[in-house]
Amino acid sequence: MITKRDVEHIGWLARIKLTEEEKSKFTEQFNSILDYFERLDEVDPDVPPAHNISGLVNVFRADVVRGSMSRDDALDNAPKKEGEFFKGPRVV
Amino acid sequence: MNVSEAKKRAEDESVEEVVTSLFDNIEKSELNAFITLAKESALKEARKVDRNGAKGALGGIPIALKDCISTKGIETTCGSRILKGYVPPYDAHVVERLRAEGAIIIGKTNMDEFAMGPSTETSYFGPTKNPHDLSRVAGGSSGGSAAAVAGEGVPIALGSDTGGSVRCPASFCGIVGLKPTYGLVSRYGLIAYANSLEQIGPFACNVEDVALLLNVIAGYDPRDSTSMDKKCEYTKELRDDVSDVKIGVPKEFFGEGIDEDVEKAVWDGIKILEDVGASYTEISLPHTKYSLAAYYIIAMSEASSNLARFDGLRYGLRLGKDEDWHTTFSEIRAQGFGEEVKRRVLLGTYALSAGYYGKYYLKALKVRTLVKRNFDAALKDVDVLITPTMPFPAFKIGEKTDDPLALYLADVNTVPINLAGVPSISVPCGFSGKLPIGMQIIGRHFDEGKILRMAYTFERHAGVRC
């Protein structure tokens, strides 16, 4: 059973601020959705997990220096920038 | 309008005339199929083709692209407020191929926000309406692309399919839509939602145009580590002959909750294929009933990780006043994401959290192994599987929005295919009243040629047209 406090904590982990209304609504909906997910408990599969369909483990390429996006292109969509840098909020 | 008709019109009039009349249709339309129109660049391209002649497999053919496919210089929002104003500095692999073959990009189509939903109702830009009944959904999440083809005369379009997002709107809008085998089409430049499941796929009014578009977009790309070199000439596979084909009909896809008209139309479709030489047998895919839960756990978990990059710092929504990093980031995401995106990111975060990883995510991956084994075993005995694409025709706008679980259940016939990574095509097979019904043909990995041939033969004998 998931509680409103759990939803608030998950919101904090996911970096999404939730309103009181969202917390209440999601609490009810998450319980109903997680109840549905419980049906997986009916199977106890002794098989390896399929992380991907093609069975890829590692994909290597030659260690060759290649070009990348220009600094101007990378900065072009930044809502706030200063000189050659993205401008972010303070961390501490 | 199909590709041949667009070519004929361009010869009789001009490519510019064709493109101009398309923009007129779109601007008058009530469907809300587009988020962005690339009018200036499309008309410039059209005039260039008129001057220099059509070059390439899609020379001068207009195409609409789902708004999660990156287009250099054209705004790409994923149907979300958080990406409003974002103009990619590069083209997706499929867009490079389209441009190289002469296609004219006319705009970016509406979609469920970050491709999350089967109805295009979660778009920040409002829902897309069904061309057959404006009070109903076009399907999702590529509803804008499907409605653009079915309702506004765009000859071809691209969508992306994570759990049915090409096939669902193809079914609801009465057109042809293909989800290729995982790995056949590069996902480079597709803004990721659930990357182990999703594939870019073509829409058109007929099977021939879908095969033509697949010829262009399929093929190896070293920039996508899951890309495979398995392409063939799909248009050469199209012939009116299914005499060598064994069809499997999985009973689990005709169960509870399926609409009577849908069931009848699909069985009638199977009978048509039997009449022209195919044989069929009823089979079972026993783990199908766990597919939906496994799919949503995997998709939400991947979404919680993929969408962590949207912080408003490098692109997208940034609010006026900054506080500390955590508060600013959390506020941007609170205002930038819609309700369904928040729901899925939060549930995915929960499923991946310590203590629940084994119960949800790891178990879902193991169930994916079982579902894949079911498909592999079934497709050893038969060549293709046939099912209804959607269990019911298009529903009313707003009918299911208050109950997310009911909306998730709509994907019941399409998500097992994404878990198995096999290819699948939806073709129109009849109507329920005025609403189209789609039939799903599923094939072995990289056997797109066969399902396209099945769909092509069916289209010729069923008499159902876009």
Coordinates of C-alpha atoms in Angstrom, one line a residue:
Chain A
M1 CA 0.0 0.0 0.0
I2 CA 1.5 3.3 -1.1
T3 CA 0.9 6.4 1.0
K4 CA 0.7 10.1 0.3
R5 CA 4.1 10.4 2.1
D6 CA 5.6 7.8 -0.2
V7 CA 4.4 9.7 -3.3
E8 CA 5.9 12.9 -1.9
H9 CA 9.2 11.1 -1.4
I10 CA 9.2 9.6 -4.9
G11 CA 8.5 13.1 -6.3
W12 CA 11.6 14.3 -4.4
L13 CA 13.7 11.5 -5.8
A14 CA 12.4 12.2 -9.4
R15 CA 12.9 16.0 -8.9
I16 CA 9.3 16.8 -9.6
K17 CA 7.6 19.1 -7.2
L18 CA 4.0 17.9 -6.6
T19 CA 1.0 19.9 -5.5
E20 CA -1.2 18.6 -2.6
E21 CA -3.9 17.7 -5.2
E22 CA -1.4 15.7 -7.3
K23 CA -0.2 13.9 -4.2
S24 CA -3.7 12.8 -3.3
K25 CA -4.7 11.8 -6.8
F26 CA -1.5 9.9 -7.5
T27 CA -1.7 8.0 -4.2
E28 CA -5.1 6.6 -5.2
Q29 CA -4.1 5.9 -8.9
F30 CA -0.7 4.4 -8.0
N31 CA -2.3 1.9 -5.7
S32 CA -4.7 0.8 -8.4
I33 CA -1.9 0.5 -11.0
L34 CA 0.5 -1.3 -8.6
D35 CA -2.3 -3.7 -7.8
Y36 CA -2.5 -4.5 -11.5
F37 CA 1.2 -5.0 -11.7
E38 CA 1.0 -7.5 -8.8
R39 CA -0.3 -10.1 -11.4
L40 CA 3.4 -10.7 -12.2
D41 CA 3.6 -12.4 -8.8
E42 CA 1.6 -15.3 -10.4
V43 CA 4.7 -16.2 -12.4
D44 CA 8.1 -17.0 -10.9
P45 CA 10.2 -17.1 -14.0
D46 CA 13.5 -19.0 -13.6
V47 CA 14.8 -17.4 -16.8
P48 CA 17.4 -14.7 -17.5
P49 CA 16.1 -11.1 -17.7
A50 CA 15.8 -9.7 -21.3
H51 CA 17.5 -6.3 -21.0
N52 CA 17.2 -5.9 -24.7
I53 CA 15.7 -7.9 -27.6
S54 CA 18.8 -8.4 -29.7
G55 CA 20.9 -9.9 -27.0
L56 CA 23.7 -7.3 -27.4
V57 CA 26.2 -7.2 -24.6
N58 CA 28.8 -4.7 -25.8
V59 CA 29.2 -2.7 -29.0
F60 CA 32.7 -1.4 -29.7
R61 CA 33.9 1.0 -32.3
A62 CA 37.5 1.9 -33.3
D63 CA 39.1 4.4 -30.9
V64 CA 39.3 7.2 -33.4
V65 CA 39.0 10.9 -32.7
R66 CA 35.9 12.3 -34.2
G67 CA 34.3 15.8 -34.4
S68 CA 31.4 16.8 -32.2
M69 CA 28.8 19.5 -32.0
S70 CA 30.2 23.0 -32.0
R71 CA 30.0 25.1 -28.8
D72 CA 27.8 27.6 -30.5
D73 CA 25.3 24.9 -31.6
A74 CA 25.3 23.4 -28.1
L75 CA 24.6 26.7 -26.5
D76 CA 22.1 27.8 -29.0
N77 CA 19.0 26.4 -27.1
A78 CA 20.2 27.4 -23.6
P79 CA 17.7 29.7 -22.0
K80 CA 20.4 31.2 -19.8
K81 CA 24.1 31.4 -20.7
E82 CA 27.1 33.5 -19.9
G83 CA 29.9 33.7 -22.3
E84 CA 30.8 30.2 -23.4
F85 CA 28.9 28.5 -20.5
F86 CA 25.4 27.3 -19.6
K87 CA 24.2 29.3 -16.6
G88 CA 22.7 27.1 -13.9
P89 CA 21.1 27.7 -10.5
R90 CA 23.4 27.7 -7.5
V91 CA 24.2 24.2 -6.1
V92 CA 25.2 25.2 -2.6
Chain B
M1 CA -3.6 11.2 -51.5
N2 CA -1.0 8.5 -52.0
V3 CA 2.5 8.7 -53.4
S4 CA 1.6 7.9 -57.0
E5 CA -1.2 10.5 -56.9
A6 CA 1.2 13.1 -55.4
K7 CA 3.7 12.4 -58.2
K8 CA 1.0 12.6 -60.9
R9 CA -0.3 15.9 -59.5
A10 CA 3.2 17.3 -59.3
E11 CA 3.8 16.4 -63.0
D12 CA 0.4 17.9 -64.1
E13 CA 0.8 21.1 -62.0
S14 CA 3.9 21.5 -59.8
V15 CA 5.4 20.3 -56.6
E16 CA 4.9 23.8 -55.2
E17 CA 1.1 23.5 -56.1
V18 CA 0.9 20.2 -54.2
V19 CA 2.7 21.5 -51.2
T20 CA 0.7 24.8 -51.2
S21 CA -2.6 22.9 -51.4
L22 CA -1.6 20.7 -48.5
F23 CA -0.8 23.7 -46.3
D24 CA -4.3 25.1 -47.3
N25 CA -5.9 21.9 -46.1
I26 CA -4.0 21.8 -42.9
E27 CA -4.7 25.4 -42.0
K28 CA -8.4 25.0 -42.6
S29 CA -8.5 21.7 -40.7
E30 CA -10.1 21.1 -37.3
L31 CA -8.0 18.0 -36.6
N32 CA -5.1 19.6 -34.8
A33 CA -2.8 17.1 -36.4
F34 CA 0.3 19.5 -36.5
I35 CA 2.3 21.3 -33.8
T36 CA 4.7 23.0 -36.2
L37 CA 4.4 23.7 -39.9
A38 CA 7.7 24.1 -41.9
K39 CA 6.0 26.2 -44.5
E40 CA 8.9 28.4 -45.7
S41 CA 11.5 25.6 -45.9
A42 CA 9.0 23.2 -47.6
L43 CA 8.0 25.7 -50.3
K44 CA 11.7 26.5 -50.9
E45 CA 12.4 22.8 -51.3
A46 CA 9.3 22.4 -53.6
R47 CA 10.5 25.2 -55.9
K48 CA 13.9 23.6 -56.0
V49 CA 12.4 20.3 -57.2
D50 CA 10.3 22.1 -59.8
R51 CA 13.5 23.8 -61.1
N52 CA 15.8 20.8 -61.0
G53 CA 13.5 17.8 -61.4
A54 CA 12.6 15.2 -58.8
K55 CA 15.6 13.2 -57.5
G56 CA 15.6 10.2 -55.2
A57 CA 13.0 7.6 -54.2
L58 CA 10.8 10.3 -52.6
G59 CA 11.7 13.2 -54.9
G60 CA 9.2 16.0 -54.2
I61 CA 6.9 13.9 -52.0
P62 CA 5.6 15.8 -48.9
I63 CA 6.1 14.0 -45.5
A64 CA 4.9 14.8 -42.0
L65 CA 7.1 13.8 -39.0
K66 CA 6.1 13.0 -35.4
D67 CA 7.4 15.7 -33.1
C68 CA 9.7 13.4 -31.2
I69 CA 11.9 13.0 -34.3
S70 CA 14.7 15.6 -34.3
T71 CA 14.8 18.0 -37.3
K72 CA 17.6 20.4 -37.8
G73 CA 16.2 24.0 -37.8
I74 CA 12.6 22.9 -37.1
E75 CA 11.2 23.2 -33.6
T76 CA 10.8 19.7 -31.9
T77 CA 8.7 19.6 -28.7
C78 CA 7.7 16.0 -28.1
G79 CA 4.2 17.4 -27.4
S80 CA 5.6 18.9 -24.2
R81 CA 5.8 22.4 -22.6
I82 CA 9.2 21.5 -21.3
L83 CA 10.6 21.4 -24.9
K84 CA 8.6 24.3 -26.3
G85 CA 11.0 26.4 -28.3
Y86 CA 13.7 23.7 -28.7
V87 CA 15.2 23.7 -32.2
P88 CA 17.5 20.7 -32.7
P89 CA 21.0 21.4 -34.1
Y90 CA 21.0 18.1 -35.9
D91 CA 18.8 15.7 -38.0
A92 CA 17.7 12.3 -36.8
H93 CA 19.1 9.4 -39.0
V94 CA 15.7 8.9 -40.6
V95 CA 15.5 12.6 -41.5
E96 CA 19.0 12.5 -43.1
R97 CA 17.7 9.6 -45.3
L98 CA 14.5 11.3 -46.2
R99 CA 16.3 14.5 -47.2
A100 CA 18.8 12.4 -49.2
E101 CA 15.9 10.8 -51.1
G102 CA 14.2 14.1 -51.9
A103 CA 11.3 14.1 -49.5
I104 CA 9.9 17.5 -48.4
I105 CA 9.3 17.9 -44.7
I106 CA 6.1 19.8 -44.3
G107 CA 5.8 19.8 -40.5
K108 CA 5.9 18.2 -37.1
T109 CA 2.8 16.3 -36.0
N110 CA 0.9 16.2 -32.7
M111 CA 1.6 13.4 -30.2
D112 CA 1.0 12.3 -26.7
E113 CA 3.5 14.1 -24.5
F114 CA 6.8 12.2 -24.8
A115 CA 4.8 9.5 -26.7
M116 CA 3.0 8.4 -23.5
G117 CA -0.6 7.4 -24.3
P118 CA -2.8 5.7 -26.8
S119 CA -5.0 8.7 -27.7
T120 CA -2.9 12.0 -28.3
E121 CA -4.9 13.5 -25.5
T122 CA -1.9 14.2 -23.3
S123 CA -0.3 16.6 -25.7
Y124 CA 0.5 20.1 -24.3
F125 CA -0.9 21.4 -27.6
G126 CA -4.4 19.8 -27.2
P127 CA -5.8 16.5 -28.6
T128 CA -5.8 15.5 -32.2
K129 CA -9.3 14.6 -33.5
N130 CA -10.2 11.5 -35.5
P131 CA -10.8 12.4 -39.2
H132 CA -13.8 9.9 -39.3
D133 CA -15.5 11.5 -36.3
L134 CA -14.3 14.7 -34.7
S135 CA -15.6 13.8 -31.3
R136 CA -13.3 10.8 -31.1
V137 CA -9.5 10.4 -30.6
A138 CA -7.2 9.7 -33.5
G139 CA -5.3 7.2 -31.4
G140 CA -1.8 7.6 -29.9
S141 CA 0.8 8.4 -29.4
S142 CA 1.4 9.1 -33.1
G143 CA -2.1 10.4 -33.6
G144 CA -1.1 13.6 -35.4
S145 CA 0.9 11.6 -38.1
A146 CA -2.0 9.2 -38.7
A147 CA -4.6 12.0 -38.8
A148 CA -2.4 14.0 -41.2
V149 CA -2.4 11.1 -43.7
A150 CA -6.0 10.0 -43.2
G151 CA -7.6 13.5 -43.0
E152 CA -5.4 16.1 -44.6
G153 CA -3.9 14.4 -47.6
V154 CA -0.3 14.1 -46.6
P155 CA 0.9 11.1 -48.6
I156 CA 3.3 9.6 -46.0
A157 CA 4.3 10.2 -42.4
L158 CA 6.5 8.8 -39.7
G159 CA 5.6 7.9 -36.1
S160 CA 7.2 6.0 -33.4
D161 CA 5.9 2.9 -31.7
T162 CA 6.8 2.0 -28.1
G163 CA 3.8 -0.1 -27.2
G164 CA 1.6 0.3 -30.3
S165 CA 1.9 4.0 -31.0
V166 CA 2.0 3.6 -34.8
R167 CA -0.5 0.7 -35.1
C168 CA -3.1 2.1 -32.7
P169 CA -3.6 5.4 -34.6
A170 CA -3.3 3.6 -37.9
S171 CA -6.2 1.3 -36.8
F172 CA -8.3 4.2 -35.4
C173 CA -7.8 6.4 -38.5
G174 CA -8.2 3.6 -41.1
I175 CA -4.7 3.7 -42.6
V176 CA -1.6 1.4 -42.8
G177 CA 1.0 1.6 -40.1
L178 CA 4.1 -0.5 -39.6
K179 CA 6.3 -1.1 -36.5
P180 CA 9.5 -2.5 -37.8
T181 CA 11.7 -5.1 -36.0
Y182 CA 13.6 -3.6 -33.2
G183 CA 17.0 -2.6 -34.6
L184 CA 15.9 -2.3 -38.3
V185 CA 15.5 1.5 -38.2
S186 CA 18.0 3.7 -36.4
R187 CA 16.8 5.5 -33.3
Y188 CA 19.5 8.2 -33.6
G189 CA 17.7 11.5 -33.2
L190 CA 14.5 10.0 -31.8
I191 CA 13.9 11.6 -28.4
A192 CA 13.9 8.6 -26.2
Y193 CA 11.0 7.5 -24.0
A194 CA 11.5 3.8 -23.5
N195 CA 14.5 3.0 -25.7
S196 CA 14.5 -0.8 -25.4
L197 CA 11.0 -0.9 -26.9
E198 CA 10.5 1.9 -29.4
Q199 CA 11.0 2.0 -33.1
I200 CA 10.3 4.6 -35.8
G201 CA 7.6 3.4 -38.2
P202 CA 5.9 4.5 -41.5
F203 CA 2.3 5.5 -42.1
A204 CA 0.6 5.7 -45.5
C205 CA -2.8 5.1 -47.2
N206 CA -1.6 1.9 -48.8
V207 CA 0.9 -0.9 -48.2
E208 CA 3.0 0.0 -51.3
D209 CA 3.8 3.4 -49.9
V210 CA 4.6 2.0 -46.5
A211 CA 7.1 -0.4 -48.1
L212 CA 8.6 2.5 -50.1
L213 CA 9.1 4.6 -47.0
L214 CA 10.6 1.6 -45.2
N215 CA 13.1 1.2 -48.0
V216 CA 14.3 4.7 -47.3
I217 CA 14.4 4.7 -43.5
A218 CA 15.7 1.1 -42.7
G219 CA 19.4 0.3 -42.6
Y220 CA 22.5 0.2 -40.4
D221 CA 23.6 3.3 -38.5
P222 CA 26.7 3.1 -36.3
R223 CA 25.4 5.9 -34.1
D224 CA 22.7 3.6 -32.7
S225 CA 24.3 0.6 -30.9
T226 CA 21.2 -1.5 -31.4
S227 CA 21.1 -0.9 -35.2
M228 CA 21.3 -4.0 -37.4
D229 CA 22.3 -4.4 -41.0
K230 CA 19.3 -6.4 -42.2
K231 CA 17.6 -4.2 -44.7
C232 CA 16.1 -5.5 -48.0
E233 CA 14.1 -3.9 -50.9
Y234 CA 10.7 -4.1 -49.4
T235 CA 8.8 -2.9 -52.5
K236 CA 10.2 -5.9 -54.4
E237 CA 8.5 -8.2 -51.8
L238 CA 5.0 -7.0 -52.7
R239 CA 3.0 -9.5 -54.8
D240 CA -0.5 -10.8 -54.7
D241 CA 0.3 -14.3 -53.4
V242 CA 0.0 -15.8 -50.0
S243 CA -0.4 -19.5 -51.0
D244 CA 2.8 -20.5 -49.1
V245 CA 1.8 -18.7 -45.9
K246 CA 0.7 -20.4 -42.6
I247 CA -1.2 -18.0 -40.3
G248 CA -1.4 -18.5 -36.6
V249 CA -4.4 -17.0 -34.7
P250 CA -3.5 -16.5 -31.0
K251 CA -6.6 -17.1 -28.9
E252 CA -5.4 -14.8 -26.2
F253 CA -5.9 -11.7 -28.5
F254 CA -9.6 -12.5 -29.0
G255 CA -10.5 -12.6 -25.3
E256 CA -12.6 -10.6 -22.9
G257 CA -13.1 -6.9 -23.7
I258 CA -12.9 -7.2 -27.5
D259 CA -15.6 -5.4 -29.4
E260 CA -17.9 -7.7 -31.4
D261 CA -17.5 -5.8 -34.7
V262 CA -13.8 -5.8 -34.3
E263 CA -13.7 -9.6 -33.7
K264 CA -15.9 -10.2 -36.7
A265 CA -14.0 -7.9 -39.1
V266 CA -10.7 -9.6 -38.2
W267 CA -12.0 -13.1 -38.6
D268 CA -13.6 -12.0 -41.9
G269 CA -10.1 -10.8 -42.9
I270 CA -8.5 -14.1 -42.0
K271 CA -11.1 -15.9 -44.1
I272 CA -10.3 -13.6 -47.1
L273 CA -6.6 -14.6 -46.8
E274 CA -7.7 -18.3 -46.6
D275 CA -9.8 -17.9 -49.7
V276 CA -6.7 -16.7 -51.6
G277 CA -4.5 -19.5 -50.6
A278 CA -3.2 -19.0 -47.0
S279 CA -3.9 -21.6 -44.3
Y280 CA -4.6 -20.8 -40.7
T281 CA -4.5 -22.5 -37.3
E282 CA -5.5 -21.4 -33.8
I283 CA -2.6 -21.2 -31.4
S284 CA -1.7 -20.0 -27.9
L285 CA 0.8 -17.5 -26.5
P286 CA 0.3 -18.3 -22.8
H287 CA 2.2 -15.4 -21.2
T288 CA 0.3 -12.8 -23.1
K289 CA -1.7 -12.0 -20.0
Y290 CA 1.4 -10.7 -18.2
S291 CA 2.6 -8.6 -21.2
L292 CA 0.8 -5.4 -20.3
A293 CA 2.1 -5.2 -16.7
A294 CA 5.6 -6.1 -17.8
Y295 CA 5.5 -3.6 -20.6
Y296 CA 4.4 -0.7 -18.4
I297 CA 7.0 -1.5 -15.7
I298 CA 9.8 -1.5 -18.2
A299 CA 8.5 1.5 -20.1
M300 CA 8.0 3.6 -17.0
S301 CA 11.4 2.6 -15.6
E302 CA 13.2 3.6 -18.8
A303 CA 11.1 6.8 -18.9
S304 CA 12.2 7.8 -15.4
S305 CA 15.8 7.5 -16.5
N306 CA 15.5 9.0 -20.1
L307 CA 13.5 12.0 -18.9
A308 CA 16.0 12.9 -16.2
R309 CA 17.9 15.0 -18.7
F310 CA 15.1 17.6 -18.9
D311 CA 16.2 20.2 -16.4
G312 CA 15.7 23.4 -18.4
L313 CA 19.4 24.2 -18.2
R314 CA 20.7 23.4 -21.7
Y315 CA 17.4 23.7 -23.6
G316 CA 13.7 23.9 -23.0
L317 CA 11.6 25.6 -20.3
R318 CA 13.5 27.8 -17.8
L319 CA 11.5 29.8 -15.2
G320 CA 12.3 33.4 -14.5
K321 CA 13.7 33.2 -11.0
D322 CA 16.3 30.7 -9.9
E323 CA 16.5 29.3 -6.4
D324 CA 18.9 26.5 -5.3
W325 CA 19.5 23.8 -7.9
H326 CA 17.1 21.2 -6.5
T327 CA 14.2 23.6 -6.1
T328 CA 14.7 25.2 -9.5
F329 CA 15.0 21.8 -11.2
S330 CA 11.9 20.4 -9.4
E331 CA 9.8 23.5 -10.2
I332 CA 10.8 23.4 -13.9
R333 CA 9.8 19.8 -14.2
A334 CA 6.6 20.4 -12.2
Q335 CA 5.6 23.1 -14.7
G336 CA 7.1 21.6 -17.8
F337 CA 5.7 18.0 -17.6
G338 CA 2.0 17.1 -17.9
E339 CA 0.1 14.8 -15.6
E340 CA 0.7 11.6 -17.5
V341 CA 4.4 12.2 -17.8
K342 CA 4.7 12.8 -14.1
R343 CA 2.6 9.7 -13.4
R344 CA 4.9 7.5 -15.5
V345 CA 8.2 9.1 -14.3
L346 CA 7.1 8.7 -10.6
L347 CA 6.0 5.1 -11.1
G348 CA 9.2 4.3 -12.9
T349 CA 11.3 5.9 -10.2
Y350 CA 9.4 3.8 -7.6
A351 CA 9.9 0.5 -9.6
L352 CA 13.6 1.2 -9.8
S353 CA 14.0 2.2 -6.2
A354 CA 15.8 0.0 -3.6
G355 CA 13.6 -2.7 -2.3
Y356 CA 11.3 -2.8 -5.3
Y357 CA 13.8 -3.4 -8.2
G358 CA 13.4 -7.2 -7.9
K359 CA 9.7 -7.1 -7.4
Y360 CA 8.9 -5.0 -10.4
Y361 CA 11.7 -4.2 -12.8
L362 CA 13.7 -7.4 -12.7
K363 CA 10.6 -9.5 -12.8
A364 CA 9.2 -7.6 -15.8
L365 CA 12.5 -8.2 -17.7
K366 CA 12.1 -11.9 -17.0
V367 CA 8.5 -11.9 -18.1
R368 CA 9.8 -10.2 -21.3
T369 CA 12.0 -13.3 -21.8
L370 CA 9.0 -15.5 -21.5
V371 CA 6.9 -13.5 -23.9
K372 CA 9.7 -13.4 -26.4
R373 CA 10.1 -17.2 -26.1
N374 CA 6.3 -17.6 -26.8
F375 CA 6.6 -15.6 -30.0
D376 CA 9.7 -17.4 -31.1
A377 CA 8.1 -20.8 -30.5
A378 CA 4.8 -19.8 -32.3
L379 CA 6.7 -18.4 -35.3
K380 CA 8.6 -21.6 -35.8
D381 CA 5.3 -23.4 -36.5
V382 CA 3.6 -20.6 -38.5
D383 CA 4.8 -17.8 -40.7
V384 CA 2.8 -14.9 -39.3
L385 CA 0.3 -14.2 -36.6
I386 CA -3.0 -12.3 -37.1
T387 CA -4.9 -10.4 -34.3
P388 CA -7.1 -7.3 -34.0
T389 CA -4.8 -4.2 -33.7
M390 CA -7.0 -2.5 -31.1
P391 CA -9.7 -4.3 -29.1
F392 CA -12.2 -1.6 -30.0
P393 CA -12.7 1.3 -32.4
A394 CA -11.7 4.9 -31.6
F395 CA -13.2 6.1 -28.3
K396 CA -14.6 9.5 -27.4
I397 CA -12.2 12.4 -26.5
G398 CA -12.2 12.5 -22.7
E399 CA -13.9 9.2 -22.2
K400 CA -10.9 7.5 -20.5
T401 CA -8.8 10.4 -19.2
D402 CA -9.8 10.1 -15.6
D403 CA -8.8 6.4 -15.4
P404 CA -5.2 5.9 -16.4
L405 CA -5.4 2.1 -15.9
A406 CA -8.3 1.9 -18.3
L407 CA -6.3 3.8 -20.9
Y408 CA -3.3 1.5 -20.3
L409 CA -5.5 -1.6 -20.9
A410 CA -6.3 -0.3 -24.5
D411 CA -2.7 -1.3 -25.5
V412 CA -3.4 -5.0 -24.7
N413 CA -3.0 -6.3 -28.2
T414 CA 0.0 -4.2 -29.3
V415 CA 2.5 -4.2 -26.4
P416 CA 3.4 -7.9 -26.5
I417 CA 4.9 -7.3 -30.0
N418 CA 7.2 -4.6 -28.6
L419 CA 8.3 -6.9 -25.8
A420 CA 9.2 -9.5 -28.3
G421 CA 10.8 -7.0 -30.7
V422 CA 9.1 -8.5 -33.8
P423 CA 7.6 -6.5 -36.7
S424 CA 3.9 -5.9 -37.0
I425 CA 1.6 -4.0 -39.5
S426 CA -1.9 -2.7 -39.0
V427 CA -4.1 -2.7 -42.1
P428 CA -7.7 -1.5 -42.3
C429 CA -10.1 -4.5 -42.4
G430 CA -13.5 -3.0 -42.0
F431 CA -15.7 -0.5 -40.1
S432 CA -17.9 -0.4 -37.0
G433 CA -20.4 2.1 -38.1
K434 CA -18.2 4.9 -39.6
L435 CA -15.2 4.0 -37.4
P436 CA -12.3 2.0 -39.0
I437 CA -11.0 -1.3 -37.6
G438 CA -7.5 -2.5 -38.0
M439 CA -6.1 -6.0 -38.4
Q440 CA -2.6 -6.7 -37.1
I441 CA -0.2 -9.0 -39.0
I442 CA 2.9 -10.0 -37.0
G443 CA 6.0 -11.6 -38.4
R444 CA 9.4 -13.1 -37.4
H445 CA 12.3 -10.8 -36.6
F446 CA 13.4 -8.9 -39.8
D447 CA 10.7 -10.6 -41.9
E448 CA 9.0 -7.4 -42.8
G449 CA 8.9 -8.6 -46.4
K450 CA 6.4 -11.3 -45.6
I451 CA 4.0 -9.2 -43.5
L452 CA 4.1 -6.5 -46.2
R453 CA 3.2 -9.2 -48.8
M454 CA 0.4 -10.4 -46.6
A455 CA -0.9 -6.9 -46.1
Y456 CA -0.6 -6.1 -49.8
T457 CA -2.5 -9.2 -50.8
F458 CA -5.2 -8.5 -48.2
E459 CA -5.5 -4.9 -49.4
R460 CA -6.1 -6.2 -52.9
H461 CA -8.8 -8.6 -52.0
A462 CA -10.6 -7.0 -49.0
G463 CA -11.7 -3.8 -50.8
V464 CA -11.1 -1.6 -47.7
R465 CA -9.4 1.6 -48.7
C466 CA -8.1 4.6 -46.8

